[in-house]
mmCIF file of C-alpha atoms in Angstrom:
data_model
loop_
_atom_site.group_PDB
_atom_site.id
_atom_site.type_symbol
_atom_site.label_atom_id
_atom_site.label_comp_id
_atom_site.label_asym_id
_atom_site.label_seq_id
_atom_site.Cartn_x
_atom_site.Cartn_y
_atom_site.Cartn_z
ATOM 1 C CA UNK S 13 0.000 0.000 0.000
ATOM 2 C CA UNK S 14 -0.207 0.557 2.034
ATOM 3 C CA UNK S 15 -0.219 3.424 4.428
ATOM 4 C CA UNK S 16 3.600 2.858 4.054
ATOM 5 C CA UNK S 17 4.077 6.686 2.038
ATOM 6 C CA UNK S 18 2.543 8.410 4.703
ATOM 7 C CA UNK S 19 4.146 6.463 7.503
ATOM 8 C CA UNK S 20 7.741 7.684 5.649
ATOM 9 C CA UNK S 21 6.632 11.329 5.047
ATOM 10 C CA UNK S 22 5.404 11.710 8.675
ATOM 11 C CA UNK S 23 8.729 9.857 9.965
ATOM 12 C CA UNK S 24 10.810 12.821 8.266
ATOM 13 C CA UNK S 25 9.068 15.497 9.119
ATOM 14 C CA UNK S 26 9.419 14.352 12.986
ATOM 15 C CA UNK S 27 13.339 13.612 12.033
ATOM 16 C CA UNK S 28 13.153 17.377 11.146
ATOM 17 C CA UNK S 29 11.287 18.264 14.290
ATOM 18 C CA UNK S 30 14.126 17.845 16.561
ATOM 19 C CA UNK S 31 16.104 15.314 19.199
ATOM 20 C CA UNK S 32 12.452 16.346 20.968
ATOM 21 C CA UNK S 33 10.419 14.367 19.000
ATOM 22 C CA UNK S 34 8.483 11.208 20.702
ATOM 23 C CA UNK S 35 9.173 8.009 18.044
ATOM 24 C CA UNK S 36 5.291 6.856 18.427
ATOM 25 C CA UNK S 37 6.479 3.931 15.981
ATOM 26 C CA UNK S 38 7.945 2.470 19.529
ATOM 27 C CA UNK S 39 5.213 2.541 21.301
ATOM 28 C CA UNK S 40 1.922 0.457 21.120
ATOM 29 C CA UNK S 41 -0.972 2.195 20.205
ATOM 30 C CA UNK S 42 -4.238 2.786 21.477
ATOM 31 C CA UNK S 43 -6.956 1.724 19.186
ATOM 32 C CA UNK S 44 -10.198 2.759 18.598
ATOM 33 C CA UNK S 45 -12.545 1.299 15.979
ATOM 34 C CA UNK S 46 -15.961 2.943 14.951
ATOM 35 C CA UNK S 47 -18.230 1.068 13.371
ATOM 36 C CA UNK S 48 -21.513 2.905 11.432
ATOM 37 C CA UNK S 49 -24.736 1.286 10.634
ATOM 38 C CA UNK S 50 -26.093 0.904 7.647
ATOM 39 C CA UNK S 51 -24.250 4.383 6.179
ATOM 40 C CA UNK S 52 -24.195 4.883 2.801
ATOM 41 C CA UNK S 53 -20.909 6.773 0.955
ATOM 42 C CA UNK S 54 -22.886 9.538 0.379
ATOM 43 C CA UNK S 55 -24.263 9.878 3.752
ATOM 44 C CA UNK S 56 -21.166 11.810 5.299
ATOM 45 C CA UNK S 57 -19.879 15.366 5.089
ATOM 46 C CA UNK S 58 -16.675 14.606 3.247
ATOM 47 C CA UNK S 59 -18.624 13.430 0.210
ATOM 48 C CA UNK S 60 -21.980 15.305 0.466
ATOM 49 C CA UNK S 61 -22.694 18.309 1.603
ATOM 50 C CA UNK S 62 -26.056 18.368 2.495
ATOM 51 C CA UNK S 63 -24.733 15.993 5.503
ATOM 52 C CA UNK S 64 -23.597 18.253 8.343
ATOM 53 C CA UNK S 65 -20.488 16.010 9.772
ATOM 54 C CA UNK S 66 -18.179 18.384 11.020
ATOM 55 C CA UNK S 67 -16.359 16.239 13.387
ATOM 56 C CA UNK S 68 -16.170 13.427 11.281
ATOM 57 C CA UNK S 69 -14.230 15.615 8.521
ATOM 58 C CA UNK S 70 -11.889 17.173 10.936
ATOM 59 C CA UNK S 71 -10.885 13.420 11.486
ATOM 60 C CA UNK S 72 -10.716 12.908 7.401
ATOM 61 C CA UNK S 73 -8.577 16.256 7.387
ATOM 62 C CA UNK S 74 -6.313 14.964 10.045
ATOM 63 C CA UNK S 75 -6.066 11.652 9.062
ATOM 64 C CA UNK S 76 -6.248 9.222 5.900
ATOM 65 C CA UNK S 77 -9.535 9.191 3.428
ATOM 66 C CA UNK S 78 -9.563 5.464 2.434
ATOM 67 C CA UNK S 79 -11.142 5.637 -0.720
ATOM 68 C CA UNK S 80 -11.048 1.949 -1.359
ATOM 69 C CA UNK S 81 -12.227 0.112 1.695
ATOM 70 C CA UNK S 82 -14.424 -2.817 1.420
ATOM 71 C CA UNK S 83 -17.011 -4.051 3.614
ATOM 72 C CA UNK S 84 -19.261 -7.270 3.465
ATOM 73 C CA UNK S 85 -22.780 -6.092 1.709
ATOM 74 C CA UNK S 86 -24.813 -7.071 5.322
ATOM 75 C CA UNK S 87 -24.364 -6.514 9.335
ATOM 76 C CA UNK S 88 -23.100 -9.683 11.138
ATOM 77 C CA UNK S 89 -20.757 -11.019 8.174
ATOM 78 C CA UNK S 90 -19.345 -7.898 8.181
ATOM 79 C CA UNK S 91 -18.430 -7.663 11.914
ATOM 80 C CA UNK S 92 -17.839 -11.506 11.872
ATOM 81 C CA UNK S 93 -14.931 -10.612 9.007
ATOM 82 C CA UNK S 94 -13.551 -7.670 11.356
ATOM 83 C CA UNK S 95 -13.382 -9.906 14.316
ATOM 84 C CA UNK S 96 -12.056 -13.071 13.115
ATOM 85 C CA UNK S 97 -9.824 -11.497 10.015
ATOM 86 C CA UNK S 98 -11.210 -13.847 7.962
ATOM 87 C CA UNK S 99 -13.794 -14.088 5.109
ATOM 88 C CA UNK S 100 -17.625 -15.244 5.895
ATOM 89 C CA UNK S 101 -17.386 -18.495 3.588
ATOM 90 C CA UNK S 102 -14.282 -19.407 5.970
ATOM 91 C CA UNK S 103 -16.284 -18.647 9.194
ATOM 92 C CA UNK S 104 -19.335 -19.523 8.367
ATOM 93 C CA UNK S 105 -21.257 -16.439 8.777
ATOM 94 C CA UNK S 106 -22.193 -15.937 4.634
ATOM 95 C CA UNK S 107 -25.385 -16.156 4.960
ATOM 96 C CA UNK S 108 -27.204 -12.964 6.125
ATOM 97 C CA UNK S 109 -27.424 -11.907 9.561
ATOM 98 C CA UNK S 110 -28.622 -13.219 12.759
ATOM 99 C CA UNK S 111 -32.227 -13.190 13.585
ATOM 100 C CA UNK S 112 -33.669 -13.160 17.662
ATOM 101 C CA UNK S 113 -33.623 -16.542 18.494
ATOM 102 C CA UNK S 114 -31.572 -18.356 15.890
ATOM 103 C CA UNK S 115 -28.836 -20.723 18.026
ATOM 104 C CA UNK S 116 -25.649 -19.756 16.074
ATOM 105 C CA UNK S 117 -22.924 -17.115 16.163
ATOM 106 C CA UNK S 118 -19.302 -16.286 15.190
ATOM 107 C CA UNK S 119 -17.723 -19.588 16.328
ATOM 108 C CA UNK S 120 -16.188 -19.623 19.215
ATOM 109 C CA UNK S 121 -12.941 -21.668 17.784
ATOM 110 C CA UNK S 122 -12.084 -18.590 15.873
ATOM 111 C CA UNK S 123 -9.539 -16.084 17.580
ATOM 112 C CA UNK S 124 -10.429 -12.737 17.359
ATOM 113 C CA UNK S 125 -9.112 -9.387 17.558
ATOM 114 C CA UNK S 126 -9.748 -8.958 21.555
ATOM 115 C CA UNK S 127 -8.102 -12.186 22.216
ATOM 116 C CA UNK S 128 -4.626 -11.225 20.468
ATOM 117 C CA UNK S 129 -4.371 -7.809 21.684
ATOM 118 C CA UNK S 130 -5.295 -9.595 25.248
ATOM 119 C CA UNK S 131 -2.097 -11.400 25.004
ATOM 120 C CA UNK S 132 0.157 -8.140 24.169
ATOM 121 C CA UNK S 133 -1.554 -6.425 27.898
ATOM 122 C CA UNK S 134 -4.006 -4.304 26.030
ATOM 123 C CA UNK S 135 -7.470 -3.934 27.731
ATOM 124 C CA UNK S 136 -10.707 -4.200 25.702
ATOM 125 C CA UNK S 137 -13.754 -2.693 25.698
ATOM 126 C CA UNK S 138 -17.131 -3.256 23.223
ATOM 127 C CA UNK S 139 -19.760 -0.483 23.274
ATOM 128 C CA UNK S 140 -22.970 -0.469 20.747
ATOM 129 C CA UNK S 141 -24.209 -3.519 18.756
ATOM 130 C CA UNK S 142 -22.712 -7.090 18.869
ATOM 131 C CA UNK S 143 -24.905 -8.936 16.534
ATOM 132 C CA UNK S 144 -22.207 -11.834 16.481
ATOM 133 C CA UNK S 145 -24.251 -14.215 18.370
ATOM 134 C CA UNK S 146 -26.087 -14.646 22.367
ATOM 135 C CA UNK S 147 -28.024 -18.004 22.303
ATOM 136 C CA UNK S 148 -25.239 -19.159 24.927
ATOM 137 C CA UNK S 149 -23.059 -17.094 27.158
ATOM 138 C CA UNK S 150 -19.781 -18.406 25.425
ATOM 139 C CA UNK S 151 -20.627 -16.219 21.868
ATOM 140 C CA UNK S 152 -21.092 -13.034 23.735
ATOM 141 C CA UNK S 153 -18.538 -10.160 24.068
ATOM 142 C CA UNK S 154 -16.950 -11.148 27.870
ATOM 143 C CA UNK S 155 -15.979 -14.562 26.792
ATOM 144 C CA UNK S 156 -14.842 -13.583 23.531
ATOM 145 C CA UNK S 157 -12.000 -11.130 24.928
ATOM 146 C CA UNK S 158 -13.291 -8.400 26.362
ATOM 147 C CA UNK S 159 -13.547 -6.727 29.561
ATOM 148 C CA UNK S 160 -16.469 -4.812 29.725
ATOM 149 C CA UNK S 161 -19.071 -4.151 27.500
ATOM 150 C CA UNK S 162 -21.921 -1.966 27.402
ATOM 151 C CA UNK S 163 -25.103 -2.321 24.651
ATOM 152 C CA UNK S 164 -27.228 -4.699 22.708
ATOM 153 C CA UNK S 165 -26.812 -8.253 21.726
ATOM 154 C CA UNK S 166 -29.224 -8.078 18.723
ATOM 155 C CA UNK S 167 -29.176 -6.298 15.444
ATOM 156 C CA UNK S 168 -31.406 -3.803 16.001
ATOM 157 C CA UNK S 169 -33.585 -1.931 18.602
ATOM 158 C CA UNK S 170 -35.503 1.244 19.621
ATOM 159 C CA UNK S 171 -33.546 4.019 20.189
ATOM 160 C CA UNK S 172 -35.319 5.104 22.720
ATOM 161 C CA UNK S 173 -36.732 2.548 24.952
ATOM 162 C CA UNK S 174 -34.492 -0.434 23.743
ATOM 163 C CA UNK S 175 -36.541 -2.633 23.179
ATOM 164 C CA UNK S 176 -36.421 -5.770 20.547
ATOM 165 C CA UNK S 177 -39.635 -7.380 19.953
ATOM 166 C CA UNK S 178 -40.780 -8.056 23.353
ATOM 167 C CA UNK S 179 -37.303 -7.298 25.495
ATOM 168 C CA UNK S 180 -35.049 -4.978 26.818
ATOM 169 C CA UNK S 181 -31.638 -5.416 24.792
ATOM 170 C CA UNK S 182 -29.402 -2.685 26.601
ATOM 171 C CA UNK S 183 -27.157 -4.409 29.259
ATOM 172 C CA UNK S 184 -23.854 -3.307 30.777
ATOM 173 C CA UNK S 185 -21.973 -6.399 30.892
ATOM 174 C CA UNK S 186 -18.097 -6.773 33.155
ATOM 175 C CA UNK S 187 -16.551 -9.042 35.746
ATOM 176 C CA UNK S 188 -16.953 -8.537 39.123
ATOM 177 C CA UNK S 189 -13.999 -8.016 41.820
ATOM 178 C CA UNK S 190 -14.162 -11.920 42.373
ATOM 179 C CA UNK S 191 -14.269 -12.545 38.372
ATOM 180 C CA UNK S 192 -17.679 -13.484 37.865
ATOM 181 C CA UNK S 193 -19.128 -12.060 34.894
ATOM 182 C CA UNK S 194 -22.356 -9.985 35.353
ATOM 183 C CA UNK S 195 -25.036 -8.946 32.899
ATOM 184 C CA UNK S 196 -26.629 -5.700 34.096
ATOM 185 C CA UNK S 197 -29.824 -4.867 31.696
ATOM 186 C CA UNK S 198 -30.503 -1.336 31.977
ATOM 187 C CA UNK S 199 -33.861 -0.482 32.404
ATOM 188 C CA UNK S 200 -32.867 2.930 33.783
ATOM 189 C CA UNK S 201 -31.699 4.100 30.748
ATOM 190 C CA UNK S 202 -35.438 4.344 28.893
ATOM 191 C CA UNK S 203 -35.987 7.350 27.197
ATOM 192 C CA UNK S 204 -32.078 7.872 26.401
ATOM 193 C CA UNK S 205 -30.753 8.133 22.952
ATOM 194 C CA UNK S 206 -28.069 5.599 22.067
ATOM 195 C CA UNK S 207 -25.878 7.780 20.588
ATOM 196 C CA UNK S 208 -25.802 10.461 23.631
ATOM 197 C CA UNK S 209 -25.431 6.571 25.753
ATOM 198 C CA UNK S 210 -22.542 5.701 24.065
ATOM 199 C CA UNK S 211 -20.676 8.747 24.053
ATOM 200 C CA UNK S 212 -21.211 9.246 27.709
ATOM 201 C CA UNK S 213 -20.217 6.243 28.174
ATOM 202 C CA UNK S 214 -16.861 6.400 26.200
ATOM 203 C CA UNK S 215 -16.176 9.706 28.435
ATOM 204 C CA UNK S 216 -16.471 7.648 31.279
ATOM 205 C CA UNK S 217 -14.275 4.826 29.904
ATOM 206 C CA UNK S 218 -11.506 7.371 28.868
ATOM 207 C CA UNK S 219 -11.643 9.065 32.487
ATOM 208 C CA UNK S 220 -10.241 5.667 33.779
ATOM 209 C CA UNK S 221 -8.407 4.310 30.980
ATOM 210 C CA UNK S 222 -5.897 7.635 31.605
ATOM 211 C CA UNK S 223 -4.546 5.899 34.542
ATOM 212 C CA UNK S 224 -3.591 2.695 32.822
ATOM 213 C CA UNK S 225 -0.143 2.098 32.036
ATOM 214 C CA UNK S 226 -1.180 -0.663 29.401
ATOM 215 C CA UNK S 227 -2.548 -0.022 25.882
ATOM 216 C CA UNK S 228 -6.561 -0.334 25.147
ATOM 217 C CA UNK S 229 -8.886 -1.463 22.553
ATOM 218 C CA UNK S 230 -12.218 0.019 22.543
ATOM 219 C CA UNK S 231 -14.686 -1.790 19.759
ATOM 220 C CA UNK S 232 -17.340 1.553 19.226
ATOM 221 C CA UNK S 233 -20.580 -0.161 17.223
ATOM 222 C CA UNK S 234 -23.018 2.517 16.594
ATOM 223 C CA UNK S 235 -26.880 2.001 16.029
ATOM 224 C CA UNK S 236 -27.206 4.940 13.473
ATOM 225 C CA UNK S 237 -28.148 5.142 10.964
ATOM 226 C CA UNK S 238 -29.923 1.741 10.950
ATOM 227 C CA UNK S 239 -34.199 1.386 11.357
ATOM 228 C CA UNK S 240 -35.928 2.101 13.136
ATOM 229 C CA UNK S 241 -35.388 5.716 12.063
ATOM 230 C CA UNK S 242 -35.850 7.987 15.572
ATOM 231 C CA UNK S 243 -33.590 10.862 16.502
ATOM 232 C CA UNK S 244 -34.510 14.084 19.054
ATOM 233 C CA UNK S 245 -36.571 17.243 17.714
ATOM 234 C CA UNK S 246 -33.019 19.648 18.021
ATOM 235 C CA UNK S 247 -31.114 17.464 15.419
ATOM 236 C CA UNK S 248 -33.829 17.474 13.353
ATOM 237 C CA UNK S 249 -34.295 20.719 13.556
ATOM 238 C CA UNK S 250 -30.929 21.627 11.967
ATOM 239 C CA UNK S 251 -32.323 20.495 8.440
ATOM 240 C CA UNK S 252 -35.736 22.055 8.292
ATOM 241 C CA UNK S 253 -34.297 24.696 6.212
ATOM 242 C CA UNK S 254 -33.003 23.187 3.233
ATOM 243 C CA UNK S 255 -34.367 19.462 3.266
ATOM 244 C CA UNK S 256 -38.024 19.309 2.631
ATOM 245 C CA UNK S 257 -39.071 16.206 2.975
ATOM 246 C CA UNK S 258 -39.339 15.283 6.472
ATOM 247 C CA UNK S 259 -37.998 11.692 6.219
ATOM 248 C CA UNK S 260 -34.870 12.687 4.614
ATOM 249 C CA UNK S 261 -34.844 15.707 7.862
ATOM 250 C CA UNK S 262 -34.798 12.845 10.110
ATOM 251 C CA UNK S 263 -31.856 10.310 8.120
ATOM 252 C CA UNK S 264 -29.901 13.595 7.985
ATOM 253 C CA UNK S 265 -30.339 14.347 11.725
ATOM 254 C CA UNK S 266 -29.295 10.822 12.806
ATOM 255 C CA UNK S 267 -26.022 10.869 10.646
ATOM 256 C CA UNK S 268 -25.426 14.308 12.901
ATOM 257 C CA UNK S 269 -26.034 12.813 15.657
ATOM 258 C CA UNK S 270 -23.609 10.336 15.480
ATOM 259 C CA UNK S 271 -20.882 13.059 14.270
ATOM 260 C CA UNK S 272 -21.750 14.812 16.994
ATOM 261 C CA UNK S 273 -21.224 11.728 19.550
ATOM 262 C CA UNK S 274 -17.887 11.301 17.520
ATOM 263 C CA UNK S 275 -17.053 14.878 18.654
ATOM 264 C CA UNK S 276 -17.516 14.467 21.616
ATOM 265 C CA UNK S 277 -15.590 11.178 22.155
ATOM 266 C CA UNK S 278 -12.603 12.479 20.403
ATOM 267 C CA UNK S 279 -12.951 15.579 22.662
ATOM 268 C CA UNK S 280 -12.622 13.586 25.952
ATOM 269 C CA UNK S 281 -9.845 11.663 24.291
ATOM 270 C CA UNK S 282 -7.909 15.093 23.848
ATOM 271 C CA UNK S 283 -8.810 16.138 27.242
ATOM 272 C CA UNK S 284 -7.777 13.062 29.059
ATOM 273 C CA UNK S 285 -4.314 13.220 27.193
ATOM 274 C CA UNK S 286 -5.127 10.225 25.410
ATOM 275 C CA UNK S 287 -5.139 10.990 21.553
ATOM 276 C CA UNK S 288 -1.428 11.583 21.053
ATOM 277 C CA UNK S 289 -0.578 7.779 20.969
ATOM 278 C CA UNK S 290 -4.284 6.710 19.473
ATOM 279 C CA UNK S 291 -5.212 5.205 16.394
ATOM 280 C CA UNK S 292 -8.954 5.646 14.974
ATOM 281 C CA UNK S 293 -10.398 3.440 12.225
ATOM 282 C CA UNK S 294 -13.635 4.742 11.045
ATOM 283 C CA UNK S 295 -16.326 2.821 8.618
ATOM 284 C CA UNK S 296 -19.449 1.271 7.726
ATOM 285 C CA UNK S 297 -20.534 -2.391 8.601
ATOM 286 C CA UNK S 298 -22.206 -2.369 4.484
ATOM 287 C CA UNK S 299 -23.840 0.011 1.633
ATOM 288 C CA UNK S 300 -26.799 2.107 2.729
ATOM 289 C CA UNK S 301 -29.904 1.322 2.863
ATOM 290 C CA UNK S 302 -31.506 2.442 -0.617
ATOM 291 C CA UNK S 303 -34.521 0.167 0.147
ATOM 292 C CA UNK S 304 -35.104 0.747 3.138
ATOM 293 C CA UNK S 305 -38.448 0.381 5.068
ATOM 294 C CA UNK S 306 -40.728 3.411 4.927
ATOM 295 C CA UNK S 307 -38.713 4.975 2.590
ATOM 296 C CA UNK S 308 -35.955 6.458 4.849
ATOM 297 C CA UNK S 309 -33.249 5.957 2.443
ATOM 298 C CA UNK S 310 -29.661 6.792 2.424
ATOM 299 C CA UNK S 311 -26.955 7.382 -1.041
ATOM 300 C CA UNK S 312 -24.150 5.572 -2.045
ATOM 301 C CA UNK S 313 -23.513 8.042 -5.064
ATOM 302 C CA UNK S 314 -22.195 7.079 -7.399
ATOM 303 C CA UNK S 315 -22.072 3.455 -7.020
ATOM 304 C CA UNK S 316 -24.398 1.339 -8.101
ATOM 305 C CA UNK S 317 -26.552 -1.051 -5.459
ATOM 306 C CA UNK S 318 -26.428 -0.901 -1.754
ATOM 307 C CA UNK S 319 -27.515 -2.828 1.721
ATOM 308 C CA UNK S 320 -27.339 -6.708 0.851
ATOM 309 C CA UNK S 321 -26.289 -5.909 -2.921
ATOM 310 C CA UNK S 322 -23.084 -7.313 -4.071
ATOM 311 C CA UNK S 323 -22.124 -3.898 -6.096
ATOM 312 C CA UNK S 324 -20.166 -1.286 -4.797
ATOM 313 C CA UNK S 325 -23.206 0.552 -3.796
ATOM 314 C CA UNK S 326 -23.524 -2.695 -1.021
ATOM 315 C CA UNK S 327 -19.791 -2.886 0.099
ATOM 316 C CA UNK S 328 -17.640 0.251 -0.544
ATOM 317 C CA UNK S 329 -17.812 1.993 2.800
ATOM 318 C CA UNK S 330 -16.859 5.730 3.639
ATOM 319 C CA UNK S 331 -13.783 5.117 5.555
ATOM 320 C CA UNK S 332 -10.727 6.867 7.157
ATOM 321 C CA UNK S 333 -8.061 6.106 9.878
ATOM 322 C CA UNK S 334 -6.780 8.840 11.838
ATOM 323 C CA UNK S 335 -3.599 8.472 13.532
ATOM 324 C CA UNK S 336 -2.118 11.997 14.212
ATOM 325 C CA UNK S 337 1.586 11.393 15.107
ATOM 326 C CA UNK S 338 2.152 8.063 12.516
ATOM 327 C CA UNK S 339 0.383 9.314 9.424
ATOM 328 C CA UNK S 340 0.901 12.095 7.361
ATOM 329 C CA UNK S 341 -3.063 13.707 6.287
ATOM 330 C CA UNK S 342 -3.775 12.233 2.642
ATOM 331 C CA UNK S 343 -5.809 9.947 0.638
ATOM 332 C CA UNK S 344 -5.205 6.345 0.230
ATOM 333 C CA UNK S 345 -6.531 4.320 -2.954
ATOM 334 C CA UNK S 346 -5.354 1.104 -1.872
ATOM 335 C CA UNK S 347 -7.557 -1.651 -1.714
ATOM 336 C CA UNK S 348 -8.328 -2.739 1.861
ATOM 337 C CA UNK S 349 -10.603 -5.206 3.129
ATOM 338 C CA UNK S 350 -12.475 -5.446 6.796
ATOM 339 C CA UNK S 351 -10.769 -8.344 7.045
ATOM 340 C CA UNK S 352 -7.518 -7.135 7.128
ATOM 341 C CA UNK S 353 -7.608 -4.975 10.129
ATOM 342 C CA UNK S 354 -7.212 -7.865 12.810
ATOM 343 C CA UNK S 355 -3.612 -8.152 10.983
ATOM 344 C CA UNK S 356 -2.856 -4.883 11.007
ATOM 345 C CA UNK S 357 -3.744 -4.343 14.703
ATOM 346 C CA UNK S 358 -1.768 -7.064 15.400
ATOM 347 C CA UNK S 359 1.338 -5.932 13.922
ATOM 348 C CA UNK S 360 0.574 -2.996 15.539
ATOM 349 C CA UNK S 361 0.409 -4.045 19.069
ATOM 350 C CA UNK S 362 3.441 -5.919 17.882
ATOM 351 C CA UNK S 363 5.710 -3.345 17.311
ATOM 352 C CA UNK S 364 5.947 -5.336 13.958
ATOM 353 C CA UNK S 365 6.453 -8.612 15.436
ATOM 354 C CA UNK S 366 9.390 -7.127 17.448
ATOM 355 C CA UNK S 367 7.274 -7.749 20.834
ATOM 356 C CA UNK S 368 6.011 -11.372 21.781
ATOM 357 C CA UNK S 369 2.662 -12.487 23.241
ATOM 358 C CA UNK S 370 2.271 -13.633 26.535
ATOM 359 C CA UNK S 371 0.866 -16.940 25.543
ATOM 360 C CA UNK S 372 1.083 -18.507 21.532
ATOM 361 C CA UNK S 373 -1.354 -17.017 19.630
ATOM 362 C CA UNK S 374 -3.294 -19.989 17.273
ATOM 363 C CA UNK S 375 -5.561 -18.733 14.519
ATOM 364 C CA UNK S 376 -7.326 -20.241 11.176
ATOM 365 C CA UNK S 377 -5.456 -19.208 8.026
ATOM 366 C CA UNK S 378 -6.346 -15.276 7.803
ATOM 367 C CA UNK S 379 -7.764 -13.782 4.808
ATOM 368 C CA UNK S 380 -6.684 -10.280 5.537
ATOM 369 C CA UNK S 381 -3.178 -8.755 5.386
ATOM 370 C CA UNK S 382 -1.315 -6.557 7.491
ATOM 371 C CA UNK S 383 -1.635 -2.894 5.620
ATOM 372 C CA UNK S 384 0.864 -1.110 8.053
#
């Protein structure tokens, strides 16, 4: 590729800088991935402007515009691929997406991403929507790697009241002080937009994870901009005067209010000292929605097809990673696949394979490739 040209260009200019300079290539980084629902390429400020992401491009401008990043064209093989660094048809998880009730999941002989940074000291943390399987304890986020976790098993749920079909699917999950896990459902929380939740509760995380000598990963899964389409009056009300139809108001509002939670994450991370030695992958989990159920429908201009649609409409995702002391602001047109993250983070937490894991590490033959 990779992101090797602007890992050399931002390597000079620090050479330039001075004896001063902190080499962030020695040092593990913090990682943050944030995953989007059901966003279309078009639904973002960097490539439409009716879309009012202003944190979001303040990451782009900062960081690395991937303009070829590939996605799976639905939810859970998708995250599956992210997890596992490996392709569906290898893990099992081509066909669709998991429905309430269905006994299956990402297997649970599959390493993934939590695991492997585990065994390099980072700390992990999943906030937002699993969707990688719940029918038994063992396919759930605690005893796949990480520590704590704090949202909804399913694929989908109010906004609001968080509620799936006939249950309340908004838990804070961790282990207690004598290592017992714990599922908390959250009942308090009705009437709380997930967005506002989840960035509150990233502030929160941040305030501790400042203290911490080790390295984290947080996995950030956000509900927008996926049905059922509800967002508060004031973000809405930001669009009234130049988008007249009222569904397109509210799809517009929901994108903002996810930038907005994005600003306000990346905020705390500056304020808690954090973001100097912090990576941040950005993207969708598939192509928007262009079918989507009353007509709230998103754009993945100019590509052809979207959700569930094997044209570029259905996979290319609006993508970036940030990294502000490792790469140099740009665009990338390499081809990268959601599969070939776990690599990359792992040659990350690494230091390129120069640090070694506190156990062997055993996975299936990956499909992704480290892009560092």
């Amino acid at each position: 590729m990779k992101l090797s040209l602007h890992i050399v260009f931002l390597t000079l200019l620090l050479l330039l800088a001075g004896n001063e300079a902190v080499d962030y290539s020695a040092k593990q980084p913090n990682i943050i991935y944030i995953l989007s629902d059901d966003l279309g390429h078009a639904d973002v400020g960097f490539t439409n402007g009716n879309i009012q992401t202003p944190n979001l491009n303040r990451l782009v401008s900062e960081g690395v515009q991937l303009d070829q990043h590939y996605v799976q064209q639905v939810c859970t093989p998708t995250r599956g691929a992210l997890m596992s660094g490996r392709y569906p048809i290898h893990t099992g998880l081509q066909h669709e997406l998991i429905f309430p009730g269905e006994p299956w999941g990402l297997p649970t002989d599959e390493t993934i991403i939590p695991q492997i940074l585990r065994q390099y000291n980072y700390s992990n943390h999943a906030v937002g929507k699993w969707h990688l399987g719940m029918h038994k304890w063992s396919f759930t986020p605690l005893h796949r790697g990480f520590d704590d976790f704090f949202g909804y098993y399913l694929g989908g749920e109010d906004y609001l009241t968080h509620i799936h079909g006939n249950g309340l699917d908004l838990r804070s999950d961790y282990f207690d002080e004598e290592g017992n896990l714990v599922d908390q459902l959250r009942p308090d929380l009705d009437g709380r937009y997930s967005a506002e939740l989840y960035s509150e509760h990233m502030q929160n995380l941040f305030g501790k994870l400042k203290t911490q000598e080790n390295p984290f990963f947080v996995y950030l899964a956000f509900q927008n901009v996926h049905a059922p389409h509800k967002i508060p009056q004031h973000y809405i009300d930001r669009y009234s005067y130049y988008i007249s139809d009222p569904k397109q108001q509210i799809f517009a509002a929901m994108v903002s209010a996810m930038d907005e939670a994005i600003g306000n994450i990346t905020r705390s991370l500056e304020e808690n000292g954090l973001d100097e030695n912090t990576i941040i992958v950005f993207s969708s989990d598939n192509g928007g929605n262009v079918n989507c159920v009353h007509h709230y429908t998103s754009s993945n201009y100019p590509y052809r097809g979207g959700k569930r649609a094997l044209y570029e409409g259905g996979i290319k995702s609006p993508s970036f990673i940030w990294a502000k002391n490792r790469l140099s602001p740009g665009r990338s047109s390499a081809l990268i696949h959601v599969t070939d993250w776990l690599p990359t983070f792992w040659s990350l937490a690494s230091l390129q394979g120069t640090l070694q894991p506190n156990q062997p590490i055993q996975t299936k033959p990956l499909d992704g490739v480290d892009q560092w």
